């Protein structure tokens, strides 16, 4: 039996257009494999290939991708096998998104359209042929979202599977660090039992804890990696105004002497170890170099939080540019565009991965490479279209218009959050790169299609409705059950009947959310006290307003005699 509120998914003759597109996408991937042999390599690829044999933990990035490529390199002894597996992951994402769109009641032609970006976008194709963790991260992220959202009421097995997949995301790329919080919020909005919530947290945290223990055995630090402060330093160095930061004498050499606008790019301050200050500056007695760099980062963020936030938002917006040719100093877009030749041969020789004089890294078919270069010149998913899909998703998730009665709001919100959080984390630390935009292609089309359907059709039968209102109702119902004197109970009952108790609950929840965010920001050491206070006030106001607006809409619908669909129950025949 299908899950309540969801359509069964079966292969039919109507699925023929998707099958044709899937076969065409597979043929296009075969052309990529012919054009560039054995795989495309980036500077990060050399570290993966060197450490694959020993599964050596790296201080720069988690080792999840090493585990992924270990069988291909050590058992099959083939780099090309990595490309085959990553191509299958890309096709698998498309199949899963197609099935999920059908299960959520979208028309088949819409379900076909949402798979076009992941099937045919040149960025997806080229990154599937790189020895890099981006495609694995994209596949794990999509799987975590779809497993949790597959049924409107997720089962215990689905919750545990989603937790394990979120942990795998975090271990494959550091950009997945904040994902666990987004999934916890989604579970709260789905109103799962506390047992399922605990099961999700255990499934998500136990693998991370085990990895941290193994990391401690090698580096004597409980962590997933140790490069966070170094990445942040490289991110801050090109833009910090040194005269506005109070620095101790031993940290002054970390501040670049060149004026802002005439400095090296982010990559230079991170990877040019023989010249970048963070790699050869001397730390004072009793302080490690890494601790000194972290202290420098904290001082800069306290002094210039607005400038840093503005820089992060500007680079986040670059991911929605009309053309993939947008150039960032130090991060040329040509690395992620098909070229008419294999452009990494010199790097291969420099890292002793090929014998000098060997042509093993060059393109085996210049004609095929030129065809791919022509293809990427004529077809890609425009950034403004992806931005529009994101805006539609956010509008639906926040309950604009008819979407407030839709049971797909949690699904849309989670898909959008799972896209935005890794993008923001990437531009906040290592900086903008087109390779980090890959989650857009898998998740935003599905989120945008579901969001547009919610805005147009409104209620979706048999699914969870209006999460903010449900949270308020549960809280006020819990308050009403508390033991209290008769006079106080009478006042509380009168306040609840007039709707004032819900207003008080909304204010309390807003203040609680703001306090948690402010305290967490202050204790982390990354935010100064005034900045933390302002941020806490903003969060408190936003949460309170969201809850009050949702409550007002629900009251207006009730007063107008709106016939809301039930929270659970069988789907009427007319909606199947």
Coordinates of C-alpha atoms in Angstrom, one line a residue:
X1 CA 0.0 0.0 0.0
X2 CA 1.3 3.5 -0.8
X3 CA 2.0 5.9 2.1
X4 CA -0.9 8.1 3.1
X5 CA -1.1 11.2 0.9
X6 CA 1.3 9.9 -1.7
X7 CA 0.9 8.4 -5.1
X8 CA 2.3 5.0 -5.9
X9 CA 5.1 5.1 -8.5
X10 CA 5.0 2.6 -11.3
X11 CA 6.7 2.5 -14.7
X12 CA 4.2 3.2 -17.4
X13 CA 4.1 4.0 -21.1
X14 CA 3.8 7.7 -20.1
X15 CA 7.3 7.4 -18.6
X16 CA 8.8 6.9 -22.1
X17 CA 9.9 10.6 -22.5
X18 CA 11.9 10.3 -19.2
X19 CA 13.4 7.0 -20.3
X20 CA 14.5 8.6 -23.6
X21 CA 16.1 11.6 -21.8
X22 CA 17.8 9.2 -19.4
X23 CA 19.4 7.2 -22.3
X24 CA 20.4 10.4 -24.1
X25 CA 22.1 11.6 -20.8
X26 CA 23.9 8.3 -20.5
X27 CA 25.2 8.7 -24.1
X28 CA 26.4 12.2 -23.4
X29 CA 28.3 10.9 -20.4
X30 CA 29.9 8.3 -22.6
X31 CA 31.1 11.1 -24.9
X32 CA 32.7 12.8 -21.9
X33 CA 34.6 9.6 -21.0
X34 CA 35.9 9.3 -24.6
X35 CA 37.0 13.0 -24.7
X36 CA 39.0 13.0 -21.5
X37 CA 40.9 10.0 -20.3
X38 CA 41.1 8.6 -17.7
X39 CA 39.6 11.4 -15.5
X40 CA 39.8 15.2 -15.1
X41 CA 42.1 16.2 -12.2
X42 CA 42.1 19.3 -10.0
X43 CA 44.6 20.2 -7.3
X44 CA 42.5 18.5 -4.7
X45 CA 42.4 15.3 -6.8
X46 CA 46.1 14.7 -6.2
X47 CA 45.6 14.5 -2.4
X48 CA 42.7 12.0 -2.8
X49 CA 44.8 9.8 -5.1
X50 CA 47.9 9.8 -2.9
X51 CA 46.0 9.0 0.3
X52 CA 43.7 6.4 -1.2
X53 CA 46.0 3.5 -0.6
X54 CA 46.4 4.1 3.2
X55 CA 43.1 5.9 3.9
X56 CA 45.1 8.5 5.7
X57 CA 43.1 11.1 7.5
X58 CA 43.7 14.6 6.1
X59 CA 43.7 17.8 8.3
X60 CA 42.4 19.7 5.3
X61 CA 39.1 17.8 4.6
X62 CA 37.2 14.8 5.9
X63 CA 38.0 11.4 4.4
X64 CA 34.6 10.3 3.2
X65 CA 35.5 10.6 -0.5
X66 CA 38.7 8.5 0.1
X67 CA 36.5 5.7 1.3
X68 CA 34.3 6.1 -1.8
X69 CA 37.2 5.9 -4.3
X70 CA 39.1 3.2 -2.5
X71 CA 37.5 0.2 -4.2
X72 CA 37.9 1.8 -7.7
X73 CA 41.6 2.6 -7.2
X74 CA 42.7 -0.4 -5.1
X75 CA 40.5 -3.2 -6.3
X76 CA 39.7 -2.2 -9.9
X77 CA 43.0 -0.3 -10.4
X78 CA 41.3 2.2 -12.6
X79 CA 40.6 5.9 -12.3
X80 CA 38.1 5.6 -15.1
X81 CA 36.0 3.4 -12.8
X82 CA 35.5 6.5 -10.5
X83 CA 34.0 8.3 -13.5
X84 CA 31.6 5.4 -14.3
X85 CA 30.4 5.3 -10.7
X86 CA 29.9 9.1 -10.5
X87 CA 28.0 9.0 -13.8
X88 CA 25.7 6.4 -12.3
X89 CA 25.2 8.6 -9.3
X90 CA 24.2 11.5 -11.5
X91 CA 21.7 9.3 -13.4
X92 CA 20.4 7.9 -10.1
X93 CA 19.7 11.4 -8.7
X94 CA 17.6 12.1 -11.8
X95 CA 15.6 8.8 -11.4
X96 CA 15.0 9.5 -7.7
X97 CA 13.9 13.1 -8.3
X98 CA 11.5 11.9 -11.1
X99 CA 10.0 9.3 -8.8
X100 CA 9.7 11.7 -5.9
X101 CA 8.0 14.4 -8.1
X102 CA 5.4 11.8 -9.2
X103 CA 4.9 10.6 -5.7
X104 CA 4.1 14.1 -4.6
X105 CA 1.4 14.4 -7.2
X106 CA 3.2 16.5 -9.8
X107 CA 2.2 15.9 -13.5
X108 CA 4.6 13.7 -15.4
X109 CA 5.8 16.4 -17.8
X110 CA 6.7 18.5 -14.7
X111 CA 8.6 15.5 -13.2
X112 CA 10.5 15.2 -16.5
X113 CA 11.4 18.8 -16.5
X114 CA 12.8 18.8 -13.0
X115 CA 15.4 16.2 -14.0
X116 CA 16.8 18.1 -17.0
X117 CA 19.4 20.1 -15.0
X118 CA 21.0 17.1 -13.4
X119 CA 20.8 15.1 -16.6
X120 CA 22.2 17.6 -19.1
X121 CA 23.8 20.6 -17.4
X122 CA 27.5 20.9 -18.4
X123 CA 28.6 21.6 -14.9
X124 CA 27.0 18.4 -13.7
X125 CA 28.7 16.5 -16.6
X126 CA 32.1 17.9 -16.1
X127 CA 32.2 17.4 -12.3
X128 CA 31.1 13.8 -12.7
X129 CA 34.3 13.3 -14.6
X130 CA 36.5 14.9 -11.9
X131 CA 38.2 13.1 -9.1
X132 CA 36.5 15.4 -6.6
X133 CA 33.9 14.9 -3.8
X134 CA 31.2 17.2 -5.3
X135 CA 29.1 14.6 -7.0
X136 CA 29.2 12.2 -4.1
X137 CA 28.1 15.1 -1.8
X138 CA 25.3 16.0 -4.2
X139 CA 24.1 12.4 -4.3
X140 CA 24.2 11.9 -0.6
X141 CA 22.4 15.2 0.0
X142 CA 19.6 14.4 -2.4
X143 CA 19.2 10.9 -1.0
X144 CA 19.0 12.3 2.6
X145 CA 16.2 14.7 1.6
X146 CA 14.2 12.3 -0.5
X147 CA 14.5 9.4 2.0
X148 CA 13.1 11.6 4.8
X149 CA 10.4 13.2 2.6
X150 CA 9.4 10.1 0.6
X151 CA 6.3 9.6 2.9
X152 CA 4.4 12.4 4.5
X153 CA 4.8 10.5 7.7
X154 CA 8.4 9.2 7.7
X155 CA 8.9 5.8 9.2
X156 CA 11.6 4.9 11.8
X157 CA 13.7 3.3 9.1
X158 CA 13.5 6.4 6.9
X159 CA 14.5 8.7 9.8
X160 CA 17.5 6.5 10.6
X161 CA 18.5 6.3 7.0
X162 CA 18.3 10.1 6.6
X163 CA 20.5 10.6 9.7
X164 CA 23.1 8.2 8.3
X165 CA 23.1 10.0 5.0
X166 CA 23.4 13.4 6.6
X167 CA 26.4 12.2 8.5
X168 CA 27.9 10.8 5.3
X169 CA 27.4 14.2 3.7
X170 CA 29.3 15.9 6.5
X171 CA 32.1 13.4 6.1
X172 CA 32.4 13.8 2.4
X173 CA 32.6 17.6 2.4
X174 CA 32.9 20.2 5.2
X175 CA 30.0 22.2 3.5
X176 CA 27.6 19.7 5.1
X177 CA 28.3 20.8 8.7
X178 CA 25.1 22.8 9.1
X179 CA 22.7 20.3 7.5
X180 CA 21.9 18.4 10.7
X181 CA 20.2 21.5 12.1
X182 CA 18.0 21.9 9.0
X183 CA 16.9 18.3 9.2
X184 CA 16.1 18.6 12.9
X185 CA 13.8 21.6 12.1
X186 CA 12.1 19.6 9.4
X187 CA 11.5 16.7 11.8
X188 CA 9.9 19.1 14.3
X189 CA 7.6 20.5 11.6
X190 CA 6.7 17.0 10.5
X191 CA 5.7 16.3 14.1
X192 CA 7.5 13.0 14.4
X193 CA 7.6 11.2 17.8
X194 CA 10.4 11.9 20.2
X195 CA 11.7 8.3 19.6
X196 CA 12.2 9.0 15.9
X197 CA 13.8 12.4 16.6
X198 CA 16.3 10.7 19.0
X199 CA 16.9 7.9 16.4
X200 CA 17.7 10.5 13.8
X201 CA 20.1 12.4 16.1
X202 CA 21.9 9.1 17.1
X203 CA 22.2 8.1 13.4
X204 CA 23.6 11.5 12.5
X205 CA 25.9 12.0 15.4
X206 CA 27.3 8.6 16.2
X207 CA 29.2 8.3 12.8
X208 CA 30.6 11.8 13.3
X209 CA 31.7 11.0 16.9
X210 CA 33.4 7.7 15.7
X211 CA 35.2 9.6 13.0
X212 CA 36.3 12.3 15.6
X213 CA 37.7 9.5 17.8
X214 CA 39.6 8.0 14.9
X215 CA 40.9 11.4 14.0
X216 CA 42.1 12.0 17.6
X217 CA 44.1 8.8 17.5
X218 CA 46.1 10.2 14.6
X219 CA 46.2 14.0 15.4
X220 CA 45.4 14.1 19.1
X221 CA 42.4 16.4 18.5
X222 CA 38.7 15.5 18.5
X223 CA 37.6 17.0 15.1
X224 CA 36.6 16.2 11.6
X225 CA 39.4 18.4 10.1
X226 CA 41.7 21.2 11.3
X227 CA 41.7 23.5 8.4
X228 CA 38.6 25.7 9.2
X229 CA 40.6 28.6 10.7
X230 CA 43.1 28.4 7.8
X231 CA 40.3 28.6 5.2
X232 CA 38.7 31.5 7.1
X233 CA 42.0 33.3 7.2
X234 CA 42.4 33.0 3.5
X235 CA 38.8 34.2 3.0
X236 CA 39.4 37.3 5.2
X237 CA 42.9 38.3 4.2
X238 CA 42.0 39.9 0.8
X239 CA 39.4 42.2 2.3
X240 CA 40.4 43.0 6.0
X241 CA 41.2 46.6 6.9
X242 CA 44.1 46.1 9.2
X243 CA 43.9 49.6 10.7
X244 CA 40.4 48.8 12.0
X245 CA 41.4 45.6 13.9
X246 CA 43.0 45.5 17.3
X247 CA 45.8 43.0 16.8
X248 CA 48.6 41.9 19.2
X249 CA 52.1 42.3 17.9
X250 CA 52.6 38.7 17.1
X251 CA 49.5 38.6 14.8
X252 CA 50.5 41.8 12.8
X253 CA 52.4 39.7 10.2
X254 CA 49.2 37.9 9.3
X255 CA 47.7 41.1 8.0
X256 CA 48.6 41.8 4.4
X257 CA 50.5 45.0 3.8
X258 CA 49.1 45.7 0.4
X259 CA 45.9 47.9 0.3
X260 CA 42.5 46.3 -0.2
X261 CA 41.8 45.8 -3.8
X262 CA 45.5 45.1 -4.7
X263 CA 46.0 41.9 -2.8
X264 CA 46.3 38.3 -3.9
X265 CA 43.1 36.1 -4.2
X266 CA 41.8 33.7 -1.6
X267 CA 43.6 30.7 -3.1
X268 CA 47.0 32.4 -2.8
X269 CA 46.6 32.9 1.0
X270 CA 45.5 29.3 1.5
X271 CA 47.6 27.2 -0.8
X272 CA 50.9 29.1 -1.5
X273 CA 52.6 27.8 1.5
X274 CA 56.0 29.1 0.6
X275 CA 54.7 32.7 0.5
X276 CA 51.4 33.0 2.3
X277 CA 51.8 34.5 5.8
X278 CA 49.7 31.9 7.7
X279 CA 52.2 29.1 6.8
X280 CA 55.4 30.6 8.1
X281 CA 54.4 33.1 10.7
X282 CA 55.9 32.5 14.2
X283 CA 53.5 31.8 17.1
X284 CA 54.3 33.1 20.7
X285 CA 55.3 30.7 23.4
X286 CA 52.5 28.5 24.7
X287 CA 50.3 29.1 21.6
X288 CA 50.2 27.0 18.4
X289 CA 50.2 28.5 15.0
X290 CA 46.7 27.2 14.3
X291 CA 45.4 28.8 17.6
X292 CA 47.0 32.1 16.6
X293 CA 45.3 32.0 13.2
X294 CA 42.0 31.3 14.8
X295 CA 42.4 34.2 17.2
X296 CA 43.2 36.5 14.2
X297 CA 40.0 35.3 12.5
X298 CA 37.9 36.1 15.6
X299 CA 39.4 39.5 15.9
X300 CA 38.7 40.4 12.3
X301 CA 35.1 39.1 12.5
X302 CA 34.4 41.1 15.6
X303 CA 35.8 44.2 14.0
X304 CA 34.1 43.9 10.6
X305 CA 31.1 41.5 10.8
X306 CA 29.0 43.6 8.4
X307 CA 31.7 43.7 5.7
X308 CA 32.3 40.0 6.0
X309 CA 28.5 39.2 5.8
X310 CA 28.1 41.5 2.8
X311 CA 31.0 39.7 1.0
X312 CA 29.5 36.3 1.7
X313 CA 26.1 37.4 0.3
X314 CA 27.7 38.9 -2.8
X315 CA 29.5 35.7 -3.6
X316 CA 26.4 33.7 -2.8
X317 CA 24.6 35.7 -5.4
X318 CA 27.3 35.0 -8.0
X319 CA 26.1 31.4 -8.1
X320 CA 23.0 32.7 -9.8
X321 CA 24.8 34.6 -12.6
X322 CA 23.3 34.4 -16.1
X323 CA 26.6 32.9 -17.5
X324 CA 29.1 30.4 -16.0
X325 CA 31.8 32.6 -17.4
X326 CA 31.6 35.0 -14.4
X327 CA 35.2 35.4 -13.3
X328 CA 36.4 35.5 -9.7
X329 CA 40.0 36.6 -9.3
X330 CA 42.0 33.4 -8.4
X331 CA 39.1 31.1 -9.4
X332 CA 38.9 31.1 -13.2
X333 CA 35.6 29.5 -14.5
X334 CA 37.5 27.6 -17.2
X335 CA 38.3 24.9 -14.8
X336 CA 34.7 23.8 -14.8
X337 CA 34.0 24.3 -18.5
X338 CA 34.6 21.7 -21.2
X339 CA 37.8 22.6 -23.2
X340 CA 39.0 21.4 -26.5
X341 CA 42.0 19.7 -24.9
X342 CA 43.0 18.1 -21.6
X343 CA 44.3 21.0 -19.5
X344 CA 45.8 19.3 -16.5
X345 CA 48.9 17.5 -17.9
X346 CA 51.5 19.8 -16.4
X347 CA 49.9 19.4 -12.9
X348 CA 50.0 15.6 -13.4
X349 CA 53.7 15.7 -14.1
X350 CA 54.4 18.2 -11.3
X351 CA 52.8 15.8 -8.7
X352 CA 54.6 12.8 -10.2
X353 CA 51.4 11.0 -11.1
X354 CA 52.6 10.5 -14.7
X355 CA 56.0 9.7 -16.0
X356 CA 57.6 12.7 -17.7
X357 CA 56.9 12.6 -21.4
X358 CA 53.8 10.5 -21.1
X359 CA 50.7 11.5 -22.9
X360 CA 48.4 9.5 -20.7
X361 CA 46.7 12.6 -19.3
X362 CA 45.9 14.3 -22.6
X363 CA 42.5 14.1 -24.4
X364 CA 42.2 10.9 -26.3
X365 CA 39.7 12.4 -28.7
X366 CA 40.1 16.1 -29.6
X367 CA 37.0 15.9 -31.8
X368 CA 34.8 14.7 -28.9
X369 CA 36.3 17.4 -26.7
X370 CA 35.4 20.1 -29.3
X371 CA 31.8 18.7 -29.5
X372 CA 31.5 19.1 -25.7
X373 CA 32.9 22.6 -25.9
X374 CA 30.3 23.4 -28.5
X375 CA 27.6 21.8 -26.3
X376 CA 28.4 23.8 -23.2
X377 CA 28.4 27.0 -25.3
X378 CA 24.8 26.4 -26.3
X379 CA 23.2 24.7 -23.3
X380 CA 23.2 25.4 -19.6
X381 CA 20.6 26.1 -16.9
X382 CA 20.6 29.9 -16.5
X383 CA 21.3 31.2 -13.0
X384 CA 18.4 33.6 -12.9
X385 CA 16.0 30.7 -13.5
X386 CA 17.6 28.9 -10.5
X387 CA 17.2 32.0 -8.4
X388 CA 13.5 32.2 -9.4
X389 CA 13.0 28.6 -8.3
X390 CA 14.7 29.4 -5.0
X391 CA 12.4 32.4 -4.5
X392 CA 9.3 30.4 -5.3
X393 CA 10.5 27.7 -2.9
X394 CA 11.0 30.2 -0.1
X395 CA 7.6 31.8 -0.7
X396 CA 5.8 28.4 -0.5
X397 CA 7.8 27.3 2.5
X398 CA 6.8 30.5 4.4
X399 CA 3.1 30.0 3.5
X400 CA 2.5 32.8 1.0
X401 CA -1.0 32.8 -0.5
X402 CA -2.5 29.4 -1.0
X403 CA 0.7 27.7 0.0
X404 CA -0.2 28.2 3.7
X405 CA -2.7 25.3 3.3
X406 CA -0.3 23.0 1.5
X407 CA 1.1 19.9 3.1
X408 CA 4.2 20.2 0.9
X409 CA 5.6 23.2 2.8
X410 CA 8.0 21.1 4.9
X411 CA 9.3 19.3 1.9
X412 CA 9.9 22.5 -0.1
X413 CA 11.5 24.2 2.9
X414 CA 13.9 21.3 3.5
X415 CA 14.9 21.0 -0.1
X416 CA 15.6 24.8 -0.3
X417 CA 17.5 24.8 3.0
X418 CA 19.6 21.8 1.9
X419 CA 20.6 23.8 -1.2
X420 CA 21.3 27.1 0.5
X421 CA 23.2 26.0 3.6
X422 CA 26.1 24.2 1.7
X423 CA 26.3 27.2 -0.7
X424 CA 26.5 29.7 2.1
X425 CA 29.1 27.5 4.0
X426 CA 31.2 27.3 0.9
X427 CA 31.3 31.0 0.2
X428 CA 31.8 31.8 3.9
X429 CA 35.0 29.7 4.2
X430 CA 36.9 28.6 1.0
X431 CA 35.1 31.2 -1.1
X432 CA 33.1 31.1 -4.4
X433 CA 33.8 28.4 -7.0
X434 CA 31.4 27.1 -9.6
X435 CA 32.0 23.6 -8.5
X436 CA 30.3 24.3 -5.2
X437 CA 27.0 25.2 -7.0
X438 CA 26.2 21.6 -7.8
X439 CA 23.4 21.1 -5.2
X440 CA 21.3 23.7 -7.1
X441 CA 20.9 21.4 -10.1
X442 CA 19.6 18.4 -8.1
X443 CA 17.3 20.0 -5.5
X444 CA 16.1 23.5 -6.6
X445 CA 14.1 22.2 -9.6
X446 CA 12.2 19.8 -7.4
X447 CA 11.7 22.4 -4.6
X448 CA 10.6 25.0 -7.2
X449 CA 8.1 22.7 -8.8
X450 CA 6.6 21.6 -5.5
X451 CA 6.6 25.2 -4.3
X452 CA 4.8 26.5 -7.5
X453 CA 2.2 23.7 -7.2
X454 CA 1.6 24.7 -3.5
X455 CA 1.2 28.4 -4.5
X456 CA -1.3 27.4 -7.3
X457 CA -3.3 24.5 -6.0
X458 CA -3.2 25.2 -2.2
X459 CA -4.1 22.2 0.0
X460 CA -2.6 18.8 -0.6
X461 CA -4.8 16.1 1.0
X462 CA -3.5 13.8 3.7
X463 CA -0.3 15.8 4.6
X464 CA 0.9 17.8 7.6
X465 CA -0.6 21.4 7.4
X466 CA 0.8 24.7 8.6
X467 CA 3.6 23.6 11.0
X468 CA 3.9 27.0 12.9
X469 CA 0.2 26.8 13.8
X470 CA 0.6 23.2 15.0
X471 CA 3.6 24.2 17.2
X472 CA 1.6 27.0 18.8
X473 CA -1.4 24.7 19.4
X474 CA 0.7 22.1 21.0
X475 CA 2.5 24.6 23.2
X476 CA -0.8 26.2 24.4
X477 CA -2.4 22.8 25.0
X478 CA 0.6 21.8 27.1
X479 CA 0.4 25.0 29.1
X480 CA -3.3 24.3 29.7
X481 CA -2.5 20.9 31.3
X482 CA -0.1 22.4 33.8
X483 CA -1.3 22.3 37.5
X484 CA -2.2 25.9 38.5
X485 CA -4.5 27.7 41.0
X486 CA -8.1 27.9 39.9
X487 CA -8.0 31.7 39.4
X488 CA -4.9 31.5 37.3
X489 CA -6.5 28.6 35.3
X490 CA -9.6 30.7 34.7
X491 CA -7.5 33.6 33.4
X492 CA -5.5 31.3 31.2
X493 CA -8.7 29.7 29.8
X494 CA -10.1 33.1 29.0
X495 CA -6.9 34.2 27.4
X496 CA -6.8 31.0 25.3
X497 CA -10.4 31.5 24.2
X498 CA -9.6 35.1 23.0
X499 CA -6.4 34.0 21.3
X500 CA -4.1 35.9 23.7
X501 CA -2.4 32.8 25.0
X502 CA -1.2 31.9 21.5
X503 CA 0.2 35.4 21.2
X504 CA 2.1 35.0 24.4
X505 CA 3.4 31.6 23.3
X506 CA 4.6 33.1 20.0
X507 CA 6.5 35.8 21.9
X508 CA 8.0 33.3 24.3
X509 CA 9.1 31.1 21.4
X510 CA 10.6 34.1 19.6
X511 CA 12.5 35.2 22.7
X512 CA 13.7 31.6 23.3
X513 CA 15.0 31.2 19.7
X514 CA 16.7 34.6 19.8
X515 CA 18.3 33.9 23.1
X516 CA 19.7 30.5 21.9
X517 CA 21.1 32.1 18.8
X518 CA 22.7 35.0 20.7
X519 CA 24.2 32.8 23.4
X520 CA 25.5 30.3 20.8
X521 CA 27.1 33.1 18.7
X522 CA 28.7 34.7 21.8
X523 CA 30.1 31.4 23.2
X524 CA 31.5 30.4 19.9
X525 CA 33.9 33.3 20.0
X526 CA 33.2 34.3 16.5
X527 CA 30.7 37.1 17.3
X528 CA 31.2 40.1 19.6
X529 CA 28.6 40.9 22.3
X530 CA 26.9 43.8 20.5
X531 CA 26.7 41.8 17.3
X532 CA 25.3 38.8 19.1
X533 CA 22.7 41.0 20.8
X534 CA 21.5 42.5 17.5
X535 CA 21.4 39.1 15.9
X536 CA 19.4 37.7 18.8
X537 CA 16.9 40.5 18.5
X538 CA 16.5 40.0 14.8
X539 CA 15.9 36.3 15.2
X540 CA 13.4 36.8 18.0
X541 CA 11.4 39.4 16.0
X542 CA 11.4 37.2 12.8
X543 CA 10.2 34.0 14.7
X544 CA 7.5 35.9 16.6
X545 CA 6.2 37.6 13.5
X546 CA 6.2 34.3 11.5
X547 CA 4.2 32.6 14.3
X548 CA 1.7 35.4 14.7
X549 CA 1.1 35.7 11.0
X550 CA 0.5 32.0 10.7
X551 CA -1.9 32.1 13.6
X552 CA -3.8 35.1 12.1
X553 CA -4.2 33.3 8.8
X554 CA -5.5 30.2 10.5
X555 CA -8.0 32.3 12.5
X556 CA -9.1 34.1 9.4
X557 CA -9.7 30.8 7.6
X558 CA -11.7 29.5 10.6
X559 CA -13.8 32.6 10.8
X560 CA -14.6 32.5 7.0
X561 CA -15.7 28.9 7.4
X562 CA -12.7 27.5 5.4
X563 CA -12.9 23.7 5.1
X564 CA -9.4 22.6 5.8
X565 CA -8.4 19.0 4.8
X566 CA -7.7 16.6 7.6
X567 CA -4.1 16.2 8.9
X568 CA -4.1 12.5 8.1
X569 CA -6.4 10.0 6.5
X570 CA -7.0 8.2 3.2
X571 CA -6.7 10.2 0.0
X572 CA -10.0 10.9 -1.7
X573 CA -10.3 9.1 -5.0
X574 CA -10.5 12.3 -6.9
X575 CA -7.0 13.2 -5.8
X576 CA -5.2 10.0 -6.9

